[in-house]
Short mmCIF file of C-alpha atoms and ligand atoms in Angstrom, two decimals:
data_model
loop_
_atom_site.label_atom_id
_atom_site.label_comp_id
_atom_site.label_asym_id
_atom_site.label_seq_id
_atom_site.Cartn_x
_atom_site.Cartn_y
_atom_site.Cartn_z
CA MET A 1054 21.87 -12.00 4.75
CA GLU A 1055 18.50 -12.50 2.93
CA ARG A 1056 17.27 -11.62 -0.43
CA ILE A 1057 13.87 -10.50 -1.69
CA LYS A 1058 12.87 -11.13 -4.87
CA LEU A 1059 10.84 -8.48 -6.75
CA ALA A 1060 11.41 -9.67 -10.04
CA GLU A 1061 13.21 -12.74 -12.31
CA ASP A 1062 16.18 -10.79 -12.63
CA LEU A 1063 16.06 -8.42 -9.71
CA SER A 1064 16.58 -8.99 -6.03
CA PHE A 1065 16.98 -6.43 -2.89
CA SER A 1066 18.86 -7.03 0.11
CA ARG A 1067 16.08 -7.71 3.15
CA ILE A 1068 17.49 -4.33 4.64
CA ILE A 1069 18.02 -1.42 2.62
CA HIS A 1070 19.97 1.94 3.33
CA GLY A 1071 18.12 4.94 2.65
CA LEU A 1072 19.75 8.07 1.93
CA TRP A 1073 17.13 11.01 2.02
CA ARG A 1074 19.57 12.37 5.04
CA LEU A 1075 22.76 11.96 3.65
CA SER A 1076 23.01 15.84 3.13
CA GLU A 1077 22.69 16.22 6.91
CA TRP A 1078 25.46 13.97 7.74
CA LYS A 1079 28.08 16.52 6.36
CA GLN A 1080 30.18 13.30 5.55
CA SER A 1081 33.71 13.78 2.74
CA GLU A 1082 33.73 11.65 0.04
CA LYS A 1083 35.55 8.94 1.89
CA GLU A 1084 32.77 8.84 4.56
CA THR A 1085 30.67 7.97 2.35
CA LEU A 1086 32.36 5.71 0.96
CA ALA A 1087 33.28 3.82 3.70
CA LEU A 1088 29.54 4.05 4.96
CA ILE A 1089 28.68 2.23 1.20
CA GLU A 1090 31.41 -0.15 2.02
CA TYR A 1091 29.96 -1.11 5.52
CA CYS A 1092 26.59 -1.77 3.97
CA LEU A 1093 27.96 -3.86 1.19
CA GLU A 1094 30.40 -6.06 3.99
CA ASN A 1095 27.51 -6.60 5.84
CA GLY A 1096 24.44 -7.69 3.25
CA ILE A 1097 23.20 -4.37 2.78
CA THR A 1098 23.22 -4.25 -1.01
CA THR A 1099 20.19 -1.85 -2.18
CA PHE A 1100 20.75 1.88 -1.59
CA ASP A 1101 17.20 4.11 -1.65
CA HIS A 1102 17.54 7.41 -3.28
CA ALA A 1103 15.32 10.26 -4.65
CA ASP A 1104 15.84 13.04 -7.26
CA ILE A 1105 14.56 15.59 -4.92
CA TYR A 1106 16.92 14.30 -1.67
CA GLY A 1107 18.90 16.95 0.20
CA SER A 1108 17.32 19.64 -1.90
CA TYR A 1109 18.45 17.54 -5.33
CA THR A 1110 21.86 17.03 -3.70
CA CYS A 1111 21.97 13.75 -2.51
CA GLU A 1112 22.15 11.39 -5.36
CA GLU A 1113 25.27 13.63 -6.67
CA LEU A 1114 27.22 13.21 -3.09
CA PHE A 1115 26.49 9.24 -3.23
CA GLY A 1116 27.54 9.06 -6.70
CA ASN A 1117 30.82 11.16 -5.81
CA ALA A 1118 31.56 8.72 -3.30
CA LEU A 1119 31.14 5.67 -5.88
CA ALA A 1120 33.03 7.05 -8.22
CA LEU A 1121 36.13 6.88 -5.78
CA LYS A 1122 35.41 3.11 -6.56
CA PRO A 1123 33.27 2.58 -9.39
CA GLY A 1124 33.71 -1.03 -9.11
CA LEU A 1125 31.10 -1.45 -6.46
CA ARG A 1126 28.28 -0.45 -8.77
CA GLU A 1127 28.02 -3.93 -10.13
CA ARG A 1128 27.45 -5.14 -6.26
CA MET A 1129 24.66 -3.09 -5.51
CA GLN A 1130 21.02 -2.08 -6.63
CA LEU A 1131 20.30 1.66 -6.90
CA VAL A 1132 16.84 2.85 -6.55
CA THR A 1133 15.63 6.27 -7.04
CA LYS A 1134 12.32 8.29 -7.57
CA CYS A 1135 10.61 11.31 -9.74
CA GLY A 1136 7.91 12.98 -9.92
CA ILE A 1137 8.17 15.71 -7.26
CA VAL A 1138 9.09 18.89 -8.18
CA LEU A 1139 10.35 21.21 -5.30
CA GLN A 1140 11.31 24.69 -5.08
CA SER A 1141 14.92 24.90 -4.39
CA PRO A 1142 18.00 27.24 -4.80
CA ASN A 1143 19.50 24.43 -6.54
CA ARG A 1144 16.60 24.73 -8.98
CA PRO A 1145 15.95 28.42 -9.66
CA GLU A 1146 13.56 27.58 -12.49
CA HIS A 1147 11.15 25.69 -10.59
CA LYS A 1148 8.01 28.19 -9.68
CA SER A 1149 6.41 26.17 -7.06
CA HIS A 1150 6.04 23.21 -5.76
CA HIS A 1151 4.00 20.56 -7.66
CA TYR A 1152 3.97 16.76 -8.72
CA ASN A 1153 4.88 16.40 -12.65
CA THR A 1154 4.68 12.71 -13.92
CA ARG A 1155 4.91 13.74 -17.72
CA LYS A 1156 6.90 11.66 -19.86
CA ASP A 1157 9.65 14.54 -20.83
CA HIS A 1158 9.97 15.32 -16.94
CA ILE A 1159 10.38 11.50 -15.91
CA LEU A 1160 12.83 11.15 -18.73
CA ARG A 1161 14.55 14.35 -18.07
CA SER A 1162 14.81 13.50 -14.26
CA VAL A 1163 16.29 9.96 -15.24
CA GLU A 1164 19.10 11.51 -17.20
CA LYS A 1165 19.99 13.82 -14.50
CA SER A 1166 19.81 10.74 -11.50
CA LEU A 1167 22.11 8.63 -13.87
CA GLN A 1168 24.54 11.23 -14.37
CA ASN A 1169 24.37 12.27 -10.30
CA LEU A 1170 24.75 8.62 -9.03
CA ARG A 1171 27.57 8.28 -11.68
CA THR A 1172 25.70 5.17 -13.33
CA ASP A 1173 24.55 4.27 -17.02
CA TYR A 1174 21.45 2.27 -15.30
CA ILE A 1175 18.79 2.63 -12.24
CA ASP A 1176 17.91 -1.06 -11.40
CA LEU A 1177 14.28 0.23 -9.97
CA LEU A 1178 12.45 3.84 -10.61
CA LEU A 1179 9.75 4.96 -8.59
CA ILE A 1180 6.92 7.32 -9.03
CA HIS A 1181 7.65 9.15 -5.47
CA ARG A 1182 3.94 10.18 -4.84
CA PRO A 1183 0.47 9.64 -6.29
CA ASP A 1184 0.11 12.48 -8.69
CA PRO A 1185 -3.63 13.83 -9.02
CA TYR A 1186 -2.84 14.86 -12.37
CA MET A 1187 -0.98 11.73 -13.59
CA ASP A 1188 -1.82 10.98 -17.35
CA PRO A 1189 -0.99 7.17 -17.03
CA GLU A 1190 -0.19 7.07 -20.77
CA GLN A 1191 2.56 9.73 -19.92
CA VAL A 1192 4.06 7.57 -17.35
CA ALA A 1193 3.68 4.41 -19.24
CA GLU A 1194 5.40 5.61 -22.12
CA ALA A 1195 8.33 7.10 -20.38
CA PHE A 1196 8.61 3.73 -18.50
CA HIS A 1197 8.56 1.95 -21.81
CA GLU A 1198 11.65 4.07 -23.47
CA LEU A 1199 13.64 4.15 -20.43
CA LYS A 1200 13.24 -0.16 -20.42
CA GLN A 1201 13.95 -0.14 -24.02
CA SER A 1202 17.10 1.95 -23.47
CA GLY A 1203 18.24 -0.36 -20.57
CA LYS A 1204 18.57 2.90 -18.92
CA VAL A 1205 16.07 1.75 -15.84
CA ARG A 1206 15.69 -2.07 -15.18
CA HIS A 1207 12.38 -2.03 -13.38
CA PHE A 1208 9.60 -0.19 -12.18
CA GLY A 1209 7.48 0.93 -9.42
CA VAL A 1210 5.33 3.08 -7.25
CA SER A 1211 5.66 5.00 -3.72
CA ASN A 1212 3.26 5.76 -1.54
CA PHE A 1213 0.43 4.74 -3.95
CA LYS A 1214 -3.17 3.49 -2.73
CA ASP A 1215 -4.77 0.13 -4.24
CA HIS A 1216 -6.40 2.10 -7.19
CA GLN A 1217 -3.84 4.22 -8.02
CA PHE A 1218 -1.49 1.34 -8.58
CA ASP A 1219 -4.12 -0.33 -10.24
CA LEU A 1220 -4.64 2.34 -13.05
CA LEU A 1221 -0.99 2.92 -13.81
CA GLU A 1222 -0.11 -0.89 -14.17
CA SER A 1223 -3.11 -1.34 -16.30
CA TYR A 1224 -1.22 0.95 -19.04
CA LEU A 1225 2.17 -1.18 -18.90
CA ASP A 1226 2.93 -4.18 -20.19
CA PHE A 1227 5.17 -5.32 -17.31
CA PRO A 1228 4.18 -5.40 -13.54
CA LEU A 1229 5.13 -3.03 -11.10
CA ALA A 1230 7.92 -4.11 -8.59
CA THR A 1231 7.10 -2.67 -5.36
CA ASN A 1232 5.10 -0.08 -3.60
CA GLN A 1233 7.46 1.71 -1.10
CA ILE A 1234 5.27 2.98 2.01
CA GLU A 1235 5.57 4.71 5.16
CA LEU A 1236 5.25 1.76 7.65
CA SER A 1237 6.20 1.20 11.08
CA ALA A 1238 4.61 0.20 14.45
CA TYR A 1239 4.22 3.58 15.29
CA ASN A 1240 2.55 4.65 11.88
CA LEU A 1241 -0.31 2.03 11.31
CA GLU A 1242 -1.94 3.87 8.37
CA ASN A 1243 -1.09 1.36 5.63
CA ILE A 1244 -1.88 -1.66 7.84
CA GLU A 1245 -4.98 -0.35 8.75
CA ASP A 1246 -6.48 0.57 5.22
CA GLY A 1247 -5.36 -2.50 3.76
CA THR A 1248 -2.15 -1.23 1.86
CA LEU A 1249 -0.49 -3.84 3.03
CA ASN A 1250 -2.88 -6.30 2.20
CA VAL A 1251 -2.95 -5.34 -1.29
CA CYS A 1252 1.11 -5.61 -1.78
CA MET A 1253 0.26 -9.24 -0.16
CA LYS A 1254 -2.45 -9.68 -2.91
CA LYS A 1255 -0.33 -8.97 -5.65
CA ARG A 1256 2.68 -10.51 -4.30
CA ILE A 1257 5.17 -7.57 -4.16
CA PRO A 1258 7.25 -7.36 -1.27
CA PRO A 1259 7.07 -3.65 0.44
CA MET A 1260 9.89 -1.43 1.05
CA ALA A 1261 8.98 0.33 4.34
CA TRP A 1262 10.03 4.24 4.66
CA SER A 1263 10.51 5.40 8.35
CA PRO A 1264 10.70 2.29 10.03
CA LEU A 1265 11.20 4.24 13.19
CA ALA A 1266 8.88 6.95 12.20
CA GLY A 1267 11.94 9.01 11.47
CA GLY A 1268 12.79 8.98 15.02
CA GLU A 1269 9.91 10.38 16.62
CA VAL A 1270 9.36 7.01 18.60
CA PHE A 1271 12.40 7.68 20.39
CA SER A 1272 11.82 11.76 21.04
CA SER A 1273 8.17 12.11 21.09
CA ASN A 1274 6.48 12.34 24.51
CA ASN A 1275 2.90 12.09 23.24
CA GLU A 1276 0.73 9.26 24.91
CA LYS A 1277 1.28 6.79 21.60
CA ALA A 1278 4.95 7.16 21.84
CA VAL A 1279 5.49 6.88 25.43
CA ARG A 1280 2.92 3.65 25.48
CA LEU A 1281 4.84 2.04 22.44
CA ARG A 1282 8.34 2.79 24.43
CA ASP A 1283 7.32 1.17 27.39
CA THR A 1284 6.08 -2.02 25.39
CA LEU A 1285 9.31 -1.97 23.40
CA THR A 1286 11.53 -1.93 26.47
CA LYS A 1287 9.48 -4.65 27.64
CA VAL A 1288 9.91 -6.87 24.56
CA GLN A 1289 13.71 -5.69 24.07
CA GLU A 1290 14.29 -7.45 27.65
CA GLU A 1291 12.45 -10.41 26.50
CA ILE A 1292 13.99 -11.00 23.40
CA GLY A 1293 17.64 -9.71 24.80
CA ALA A 1294 17.87 -7.05 22.14
CA ASN A 1295 20.29 -4.16 22.23
CA GLY A 1296 17.92 -1.25 21.89
CA LEU A 1297 14.20 -0.16 21.13
CA ASP A 1298 15.15 0.30 17.37
CA GLU A 1299 15.63 -3.20 17.12
CA VAL A 1300 12.38 -3.96 18.12
CA LEU A 1301 11.18 -1.78 16.26
CA TYR A 1302 12.88 -3.31 12.75
CA ALA A 1303 11.60 -7.00 14.58
CA TRP A 1304 8.45 -6.06 14.38
CA LEU A 1305 8.03 -5.38 10.79
CA LEU A 1306 10.40 -8.33 9.69
CA ASN A 1307 8.22 -10.67 11.50
CA HIS A 1308 5.48 -9.94 9.37
CA PRO A 1309 4.73 -12.48 6.58
CA ALA A 1310 4.59 -9.46 3.96
CA LYS A 1311 8.28 -9.40 3.17
CA ILE A 1312 8.66 -6.14 3.93
CA MET A 1313 12.07 -4.50 3.32
CA PRO A 1314 12.85 -1.77 5.97
CA ILE A 1315 14.99 1.18 4.85
CA VAL A 1316 17.39 2.19 7.55
CA GLY A 1317 17.86 6.14 7.38
CA SER A 1318 20.53 6.52 9.60
CA GLY A 1319 24.27 7.10 8.50
CA LYS A 1320 25.49 5.56 11.79
CA GLU A 1321 27.33 1.95 11.60
CA LYS A 1322 25.82 1.33 14.83
CA ARG A 1323 22.29 2.27 14.02
CA ILE A 1324 22.82 0.27 10.81
CA GLU A 1325 23.94 -2.68 12.58
CA SER A 1326 20.53 -2.93 15.20
CA ALA A 1327 18.90 -3.43 11.42
CA ILE A 1328 20.87 -6.42 10.91
CA HIS A 1329 20.68 -7.70 14.05
CA ALA A 1330 16.77 -7.81 14.04
CA LEU A 1331 16.90 -10.16 11.66
CA GLY A 1332 17.61 -12.80 13.92
CA HIS A 1333 14.74 -12.01 16.61
CA LYS A 1334 11.58 -13.96 16.30
CA LEU A 1335 8.85 -12.20 18.42
CA THR A 1336 5.92 -14.66 19.62
CA LEU A 1337 2.43 -13.50 18.66
CA ASP A 1338 1.49 -12.05 22.15
CA GLN A 1339 4.92 -9.66 21.72
CA TRP A 1340 3.70 -8.63 17.90
CA PHE A 1341 0.25 -7.96 18.82
CA GLU A 1342 1.57 -6.39 22.25
CA ILE A 1343 3.33 -3.63 20.05
CA LEU A 1344 0.23 -3.34 17.81
CA HIS A 1345 -1.92 -2.79 21.05
CA SER A 1346 0.44 -0.16 22.62
CA SER A 1347 0.28 1.68 19.34
CA MET A 1348 -3.24 1.52 18.69
CA GLY A 1349 -4.07 2.69 22.14
CA HIS A 1350 -6.64 -0.37 22.62
CA GLU A 1351 -6.51 -4.18 22.01
CA VAL A 1352 -7.99 -5.76 18.47
CA PRO A 1353 -11.92 -6.41 18.98
N1 NAP B 1480 9.24 7.10 -0.20
C1 NAP B 1480 8.91 8.09 0.49
O1 NAP B 1480 7.97 8.97 0.17
C2 NAP B 1480 9.83 8.26 1.70
C3 NAP B 1480 9.64 9.20 2.50
C4 NAP B 1480 10.80 9.59 3.66
C5 NAP B 1480 11.61 8.43 3.65
N2 NAP B 1480 11.85 7.45 2.49
C6 NAP B 1480 13.02 6.90 2.80
O2 NAP B 1480 13.46 6.04 3.45
C7 NAP B 1480 14.50 6.16 4.25
C8 NAP B 1480 14.42 5.86 5.98
O3 NAP B 1480 13.15 7.13 6.31
P1 NAP B 1480 13.97 7.73 7.82
O4 NAP B 1480 15.31 8.38 7.58
O5 NAP B 1480 12.72 8.54 7.93
O6 NAP B 1480 13.63 6.26 8.56
P2 NAP B 1480 13.94 6.18 9.95
O7 NAP B 1480 15.07 5.03 10.62
O8 NAP B 1480 12.29 6.05 10.60
O9 NAP B 1480 14.66 7.42 10.90
C9 NAP B 1480 15.54 7.72 11.11
C10 NAP B 1480 15.75 8.84 12.07
O10 NAP B 1480 15.82 8.18 12.95
C11 NAP B 1480 16.85 8.75 13.92
N3 NAP B 1480 17.27 7.58 14.91
C12 NAP B 1480 17.33 6.46 14.65
N4 NAP B 1480 17.90 5.68 15.37
C13 NAP B 1480 17.83 6.54 16.51
C14 NAP B 1480 17.88 6.03 18.02
N5 NAP B 1480 17.96 4.50 18.17
N6 NAP B 1480 17.33 7.02 18.88
C15 NAP B 1480 17.36 7.99 18.28
N7 NAP B 1480 16.79 8.64 17.22
C16 NAP B 1480 17.28 7.53 16.06
C17 NAP B 1480 17.94 8.89 13.21
O11 NAP B 1480 18.90 9.25 13.73
P3 NAP B 1480 20.61 9.77 13.22
O12 NAP B 1480 20.89 10.11 11.98
O13 NAP B 1480 21.53 10.19 14.20
O14 NAP B 1480 21.05 8.10 13.13
C18 NAP B 1480 17.55 9.57 11.93
O15 NAP B 1480 16.95 11.11 11.88
C19 NAP B 1480 14.49 7.43 3.82
O16 NAP B 1480 16.40 7.41 3.67
C20 NAP B 1480 14.54 7.35 2.41
O17 NAP B 1480 15.60 6.94 1.55
C21 NAP B 1480 11.01 7.38 1.69
#
């Protein structure tokens, strides 16, 4: 599988696997291990986590599976996030839902992630969402300490706009490696507001979350979803894809920004769709037809 270079000593598989929904899949440790091995065997070596996924349970479920074959750790890149504080029965001390990007919280969160994931380093740590209360000095101190100790190798952000990205980066003595943003043919906000352009300007390949709009493209009967499904079906037939999901992935993969879609399904068949999509070339007619059907009108 194609690899995308994010730093001198960091590359990701073009397709990433996301573990947000892992606790919903009700897998045994062995089944999760089989899923990890399926990904690795097919070239998907990058796994996306967050401290809060599954109400603070998903990292541990993954870590427990990994502990069955610890040797696999060296064959993968682990991404995790911090900065959101959720109310959860698993964290009774959390009194409210808020953000916390203070140094002590980031350090504590990373310690917990390391413990849960059963690893002694994280390849990439992201600040999960822009924090209106963020003190960039605090984040920078945490990042520098984590880098120095070797507990985290690279740093990035998620859901940041240009000014928020620049603010944080201006306090660091190394570049942020990526911005993980919502991106799909169904959700165009980060294309329309220039966030994707900014990634290209900064030469950082973006990670795309909810590349299938969380399944909404398939399940919703609103006008946009219906229009988009019609066009995706037409393009699917033209390129010989196996399903609409392949066309949605191909739409992202054909864009010049080196977008890395994060697959959110635990089913092998659906992960395979993302891998197949790497082989589909879209013509400009097809790419714009999909864009137009999502926008509901043609470009001017
Ligand atoms: N940084 C952030 O703020 C942020 C936010 C959200 C997500 N993420 C990351 O992005 C990853 C992917 O997000 P996502 O899970 O929303 O991705 P997604 O691929 O857009 O959505 C996955 C959902 O779509 C369903 N689906 C997939 N293929 C389908 C098909 N052919 N027909 C019907 N339903 C289908 C899946 O169901 P099945 O499970 O049945 O296959 C699953 O419920 C997450 O795991 C997480 O790592 C990051």
